[in-house]
């Protein structure tokens, strides 16, 4: 187990190094273009060269990469071109905002979708199974912008219960979080529900569940003690990987509701050509992706004794 | 035991149907059975005959689409079909329990065995956890598991298959049930492990007075475990009776057919080949009028057997409960129904085709544990094959026998070139192929060495037609390239394996298991091989199908003078069809010789145990009982001396533990690797005693084997 964790950590570091190198090569091989982005389109070539010289850009590529990577590791990603503040000053609060969104979403979605999935998979082909499956396919197939429009029409303009934007200008407010969370929930819960359902249905058809039933155990114990743990091994991986999706995939929702999150920051930076922000955001996104993969691998191993003790 | 008058289980006129889109399918028809306290009932039949359905009906666990249509299942006088879910739940696991075919699948992979065992008494009785733990521990010791405490705290995958099955048996016995259902409990296990489990099951009914219903397709096992037997065919009982009466004087043509399909120790492939039952089991909705066995029966009489439904009746002159469902049982001359088909001519053996000299195959394994990392001793060798020596001649059948993990499949892999050998040589047609991988071999070499695999379903490409798959082989090996010529060759091959020609256009999923294996054989023989390796080719098939496929394989061999390497764990089949036998254990050849030499003393102690483990479906054949203790040692960590020393019942002392035994030569062809001198091994009594034909009670003269 320890060996496995160490090995995984090692490969995680390696992936980060490779990705950051590729990232750096894409954005900063063409030095003049970097200077052009920083100084603006009307700067002259001499001005750009002076800027390059001042900022140490005339050093060899790998030296620059090492310095850049070192700074990034200390949290120094340079200055945002659009906002004129250090990137780290905007990055972390934005990340925290998206984190809050994700936390609220997960707090509702995981118990709900696991419960629904187990309920559906418990009796394959029953009414409850079909109802849940149809409903979850339906919600998953509506794109986020469509459901966001629909929900806004109903709850903001129709009933007037909720605010239409979630920019949190007057400080943190739960009310403003409701619609973004709801949209994400509608989109994503069906996926986990169906994963859980499939896994649960497979477990319920397995021979050890038959053994448990024919041992005369009460039905509740068969489900809670024998089925659940095995049924949750597969969805666990999927759930952890949702973290990754949330970070980069919530752009639509954040833009729609003007929520100041990570996705919105990345989109704005991309539109403006704010290369240092893009670099920082990409690095963070890759880190989250690799880390969630790591957690899901280790967690899977831990949950499954067949792997744990072999 | 409780009330002797009242049967434990009384099934009357039970009809079970499955409800599918195609309509109602009657799976079991008019099934009646009584089980007295302490009695063991056997139910035997091929897959699809409804024997497992009966077991599931007794447990009242039929799935969503199955249902009991009529009849009653009375357990100690109470009708189970009328019970509520809660009443059933209280009965299951406490009064009636079940043992399953695949112990590994039957145990929950992510719960400790402690938990899975203890919950049985905790659910059904009013006891606390300490008492439950003690009970579970005690029961594990009773099913002869070593170190119960360690097993209590293990997960299922940490045990071997035999140990898992013992745990399942312990689980079933924990609350002292009155009835135990065993559904093919040893089918997934190795022969020597099977022998141990069978012994245990037989002891249980003696020790606890538990009644048992033992379901199996293996007549030999039924004979060893049961008091009475029910033969099922296509959903109904065709013959029932006590073991002695039914096995000695079978009266139903289907029962005769079953006996004709299994190689008895007296059978010989040339003098008395197996006699497969022709045709196939009818699907439940395609059952014929009258007698269901009619279309496959040699005694079928039109106008009589296809009339009204046939009733079961008492066999006059036989034991009281010997019943048969046949209109013509009194007219059939049962003395002519002895196993054994028409005699065939023995084959002449040609020159040597395959020579294996000092072949070794080691696997390198990197030990990634912390301990190995620190000590630096990371590379270990798994000695899968250690100095194999034998040869095979043209037209000869050489069997390689041993339990799983003995290295027989590894040898096949090296021979086929899927893996390279480590040392030594394998000469095939005079050329050393041991280090030539399959991709480096010429087409000629590949086509002359082909293989028939164990599981036919996994070896055929599901998305291509049968014809396409066989033609490809013919074209690939350059046997023919002209389109029409290839087509004709495929047709001829289909004829050879006795399949209809329009199978050319079918896909594997439209075929039954036996038909798929025939295609597998056709594929292997498409390139005119000189040697064919058959890796357990019939062990996944039903008895009657297996007999037909075995016969087919040997007919083709006879015709083509093919050398056959037959890999198997089933000694009765091996005894029947092979000319010479190689017995392997833990990568070593322990004994090799002609079939007669292997089956008669002197034996290697391991061969002796293997012979004793073979179930024989003949009540007049007696065997000496030799049970092996313990498990097969790990190949990662084999014993220092003789590989068999950890389980050997004839261990003579420290020399066995510390020194590799010498290979002793008994005759020119017979070698034994053992420390015990040949003279002493010679004094051992034969394991299997077959009475002389004239001493036999029931069965008429069995054609004598040729030795």
JSON list of C-alpha atoms in Angstrom, two decimals, chain A residues 2-4 6-7 124 203-204 206-222 225-231 233 302-310, chain B residues 56 59-61 88-90 92-94 96-98 100-102 104-111 115-117 119-120 123-124 155 157-158 168 171 183 368-370 373 378:
[
{"chain": "A", "resi": 2, "resn": "UNK", "atom": "CA", "xyz": [2.76, 2.42, 1.00]},
{"chain": "A", "resi": 3, "resn": "UNK", "atom": "CA", "xyz": [4.72, 1.50, -2.10]},
{"chain": "A", "resi": 4, "resn": "UNK", "atom": "CA", "xyz": [1.66, 2.12, -4.20]},
{"chain": "A", "resi": 6, "resn": "UNK", "atom": "CA", "xyz": [4.76, 6.50, -3.22]},
{"chain": "A", "resi": 7, "resn": "UNK", "atom": "CA", "xyz": [4.73, 5.25, -6.77]},
{"chain": "A", "resi": 124, "resn": "UNK", "atom": "CA", "xyz": [-33.85, -3.97, -11.39]},
{"chain": "A", "resi": 203, "resn": "UNK", "atom": "CA", "xyz": [-24.12, -6.53, -7.17]},
{"chain": "A", "resi": 204, "resn": "UNK", "atom": "CA", "xyz": [-27.75, -7.48, -6.52]},
{"chain": "A", "resi": 206, "resn": "UNK", "atom": "CA", "xyz": [-24.29, -11.54, -7.86]},
{"chain": "A", "resi": 207, "resn": "UNK", "atom": "CA", "xyz": [-24.10, -14.91, -6.23]},
{"chain": "A", "resi": 208, "resn": "UNK", "atom": "CA", "xyz": [-22.98, -13.60, -2.87]},
{"chain": "A", "resi": 209, "resn": "UNK", "atom": "CA", "xyz": [-26.17, -11.58, -2.55]},
{"chain": "A", "resi": 210, "resn": "UNK", "atom": "CA", "xyz": [-28.09, -14.76, -3.27]},
{"chain": "A", "resi": 211, "resn": "UNK", "atom": "CA", "xyz": [-26.03, -16.44, -0.56]},
{"chain": "A", "resi": 212, "resn": "UNK", "atom": "CA", "xyz": [-26.89, -13.64, 1.84]},
{"chain": "A", "resi": 213, "resn": "UNK", "atom": "CA", "xyz": [-30.61, -13.89, 1.07]},
{"chain": "A", "resi": 214, "resn": "UNK", "atom": "CA", "xyz": [-30.57, -17.68, 1.37]},
{"chain": "A", "resi": 215, "resn": "UNK", "atom": "CA", "xyz": [-28.79, -17.38, 4.70]},
{"chain": "A", "resi": 216, "resn": "UNK", "atom": "CA", "xyz": [-32.07, -15.93, 5.88]},
{"chain": "A", "resi": 217, "resn": "UNK", "atom": "CA", "xyz": [-30.71, -12.48, 6.63]},
{"chain": "A", "resi": 218, "resn": "UNK", "atom": "CA", "xyz": [-33.25, -9.67, 6.90]},
{"chain": "A", "resi": 219, "resn": "UNK", "atom": "CA", "xyz": [-33.51, -7.74, 3.64]},
{"chain": "A", "resi": 220, "resn": "UNK", "atom": "CA", "xyz": [-32.24, -4.58, 5.26]},
{"chain": "A", "resi": 221, "resn": "UNK", "atom": "CA", "xyz": [-29.05, -6.31, 6.32]},
{"chain": "A", "resi": 222, "resn": "UNK", "atom": "CA", "xyz": [-28.56, -7.83, 2.87]},
{"chain": "A", "resi": 225, "resn": "UNK", "atom": "CA", "xyz": [-24.14, -4.92, 4.95]},
{"chain": "A", "resi": 226, "resn": "UNK", "atom": "CA", "xyz": [-23.60, -7.01, 1.83]},
{"chain": "A", "resi": 227, "resn": "UNK", "atom": "CA", "xyz": [-24.64, -4.98, -1.19]},
{"chain": "A", "resi": 228, "resn": "UNK", "atom": "CA", "xyz": [-23.85, -1.37, -0.41]},
{"chain": "A", "resi": 229, "resn": "UNK", "atom": "CA", "xyz": [-20.16, -1.54, 0.16]},
{"chain": "A", "resi": 230, "resn": "UNK", "atom": "CA", "xyz": [-19.50, -3.50, -3.02]},
{"chain": "A", "resi": 231, "resn": "UNK", "atom": "CA", "xyz": [-21.89, -1.35, -5.00]},
{"chain": "A", "resi": 233, "resn": "UNK", "atom": "CA", "xyz": [-16.68, 0.94, -5.10]},
{"chain": "A", "resi": 302, "resn": "UNK", "atom": "CA", "xyz": [-8.55, 0.90, -0.09]},
{"chain": "A", "resi": 303, "resn": "UNK", "atom": "CA", "xyz": [-12.23, 0.09, -0.62]},
{"chain": "A", "resi": 304, "resn": "UNK", "atom": "CA", "xyz": [-11.51, -3.13, -2.48]},
{"chain": "A", "resi": 305, "resn": "UNK", "atom": "CA", "xyz": [-9.89, -5.71, -0.20]},
{"chain": "A", "resi": 306, "resn": "UNK", "atom": "CA", "xyz": [-9.05, -7.93, -3.14]},
{"chain": "A", "resi": 307, "resn": "UNK", "atom": "CA", "xyz": [-6.53, -5.32, -4.24]},
{"chain": "A", "resi": 308, "resn": "UNK", "atom": "CA", "xyz": [-5.61, -4.16, -0.78]},
{"chain": "A", "resi": 309, "resn": "UNK", "atom": "CA", "xyz": [-4.39, -7.56, 0.41]},
{"chain": "A", "resi": 310, "resn": "UNK", "atom": "CA", "xyz": [-2.70, -8.97, -2.59]},
{"chain": "B", "resi": 56, "resn": "UNK", "atom": "CA", "xyz": [-34.02, -23.01, -6.09]},
{"chain": "B", "resi": 59, "resn": "UNK", "atom": "CA", "xyz": [-35.22, -22.43, -1.30]},
{"chain": "B", "resi": 60, "resn": "UNK", "atom": "CA", "xyz": [-38.19, -20.51, -2.73]},
{"chain": "B", "resi": 61, "resn": "UNK", "atom": "CA", "xyz": [-35.79, -18.21, -4.56]},
{"chain": "B", "resi": 88, "resn": "UNK", "atom": "CA", "xyz": [-39.32, -18.24, 4.66]},
{"chain": "B", "resi": 89, "resn": "UNK", "atom": "CA", "xyz": [-36.55, -15.99, 5.89]},
{"chain": "B", "resi": 90, "resn": "UNK", "atom": "CA", "xyz": [-36.60, -17.70, 9.26]},
{"chain": "B", "resi": 92, "resn": "UNK", "atom": "CA", "xyz": [-33.53, -20.19, 5.19]},
{"chain": "B", "resi": 93, "resn": "UNK", "atom": "CA", "xyz": [-30.10, -20.53, 6.65]},
{"chain": "B", "resi": 94, "resn": "UNK", "atom": "CA", "xyz": [-31.42, -22.05, 9.87]},
{"chain": "B", "resi": 96, "resn": "UNK", "atom": "CA", "xyz": [-32.52, -25.31, 5.08]},
{"chain": "B", "resi": 97, "resn": "UNK", "atom": "CA", "xyz": [-29.19, -24.15, 3.75]},
{"chain": "B", "resi": 98, "resn": "UNK", "atom": "CA", "xyz": [-27.41, -24.34, 0.50]},
{"chain": "B", "resi": 100, "resn": "UNK", "atom": "CA", "xyz": [-23.06, -23.52, -4.21]},
{"chain": "B", "resi": 101, "resn": "UNK", "atom": "CA", "xyz": [-21.11, -24.46, -7.28]},
{"chain": "B", "resi": 102, "resn": "UNK", "atom": "CA", "xyz": [-18.59, -21.61, -7.20]},
{"chain": "B", "resi": 104, "resn": "UNK", "atom": "CA", "xyz": [-15.59, -17.83, -4.64]},
{"chain": "B", "resi": 105, "resn": "UNK", "atom": "CA", "xyz": [-18.63, -16.15, -6.16]},
{"chain": "B", "resi": 106, "resn": "UNK", "atom": "CA", "xyz": [-20.81, -17.20, -3.25]},
{"chain": "B", "resi": 107, "resn": "UNK", "atom": "CA", "xyz": [-18.77, -15.33, -0.66]},
{"chain": "B", "resi": 108, "resn": "UNK", "atom": "CA", "xyz": [-18.89, -11.58, -0.31]},
{"chain": "B", "resi": 109, "resn": "UNK", "atom": "CA", "xyz": [-15.51, -10.27, -1.47]},
{"chain": "B", "resi": 110, "resn": "UNK", "atom": "CA", "xyz": [-15.39, -7.23, 0.75]},
{"chain": "B", "resi": 111, "resn": "UNK", "atom": "CA", "xyz": [-16.50, -8.65, 4.09]},
{"chain": "B", "resi": 115, "resn": "UNK", "atom": "CA", "xyz": [-18.53, -11.34, 9.71]},
{"chain": "B", "resi": 116, "resn": "UNK", "atom": "CA", "xyz": [-20.10, -13.58, 7.08]},
{"chain": "B", "resi": 117, "resn": "UNK", "atom": "CA", "xyz": [-20.02, -16.63, 9.33]},
{"chain": "B", "resi": 119, "resn": "UNK", "atom": "CA", "xyz": [-24.19, -13.35, 11.05]},
{"chain": "B", "resi": 120, "resn": "UNK", "atom": "CA", "xyz": [-25.85, -16.73, 10.53]},
{"chain": "B", "resi": 123, "resn": "UNK", "atom": "CA", "xyz": [-29.69, -13.71, 12.81]},
{"chain": "B", "resi": 124, "resn": "UNK", "atom": "CA", "xyz": [-31.36, -16.97, 13.66]},
{"chain": "B", "resi": 155, "resn": "UNK", "atom": "CA", "xyz": [-11.14, -12.15, 3.12]},
{"chain": "B", "resi": 157, "resn": "UNK", "atom": "CA", "xyz": [-9.76, -14.15, -1.93]},
{"chain": "B", "resi": 158, "resn": "UNK", "atom": "CA", "xyz": [-7.03, -15.00, 0.55]},
{"chain": "B", "resi": 168, "resn": "UNK", "atom": "CA", "xyz": [-19.28, -22.15, 2.58]},
{"chain": "B", "resi": 171, "resn": "UNK", "atom": "CA", "xyz": [-21.59, -21.45, 6.89]},
{"chain": "B", "resi": 183, "resn": "UNK", "atom": "CA", "xyz": [-25.61, -27.65, -6.08]},
{"chain": "B", "resi": 368, "resn": "UNK", "atom": "CA", "xyz": [7.90, -5.30, -4.75]},
{"chain": "B", "resi": 369, "resn": "UNK", "atom": "CA", "xyz": [7.44, -5.76, -1.00]},
{"chain": "B", "resi": 370, "resn": "UNK", "atom": "CA", "xyz": [9.32, -3.47, 1.41]},
{"chain": "B", "resi": 373, "resn": "UNK", "atom": "CA", "xyz": [13.40, -3.71, -1.40]},
{"chain": "B", "resi": 378, "resn": "UNK", "atom": "CA", "xyz": [14.14, -8.45, -5.61]}
]
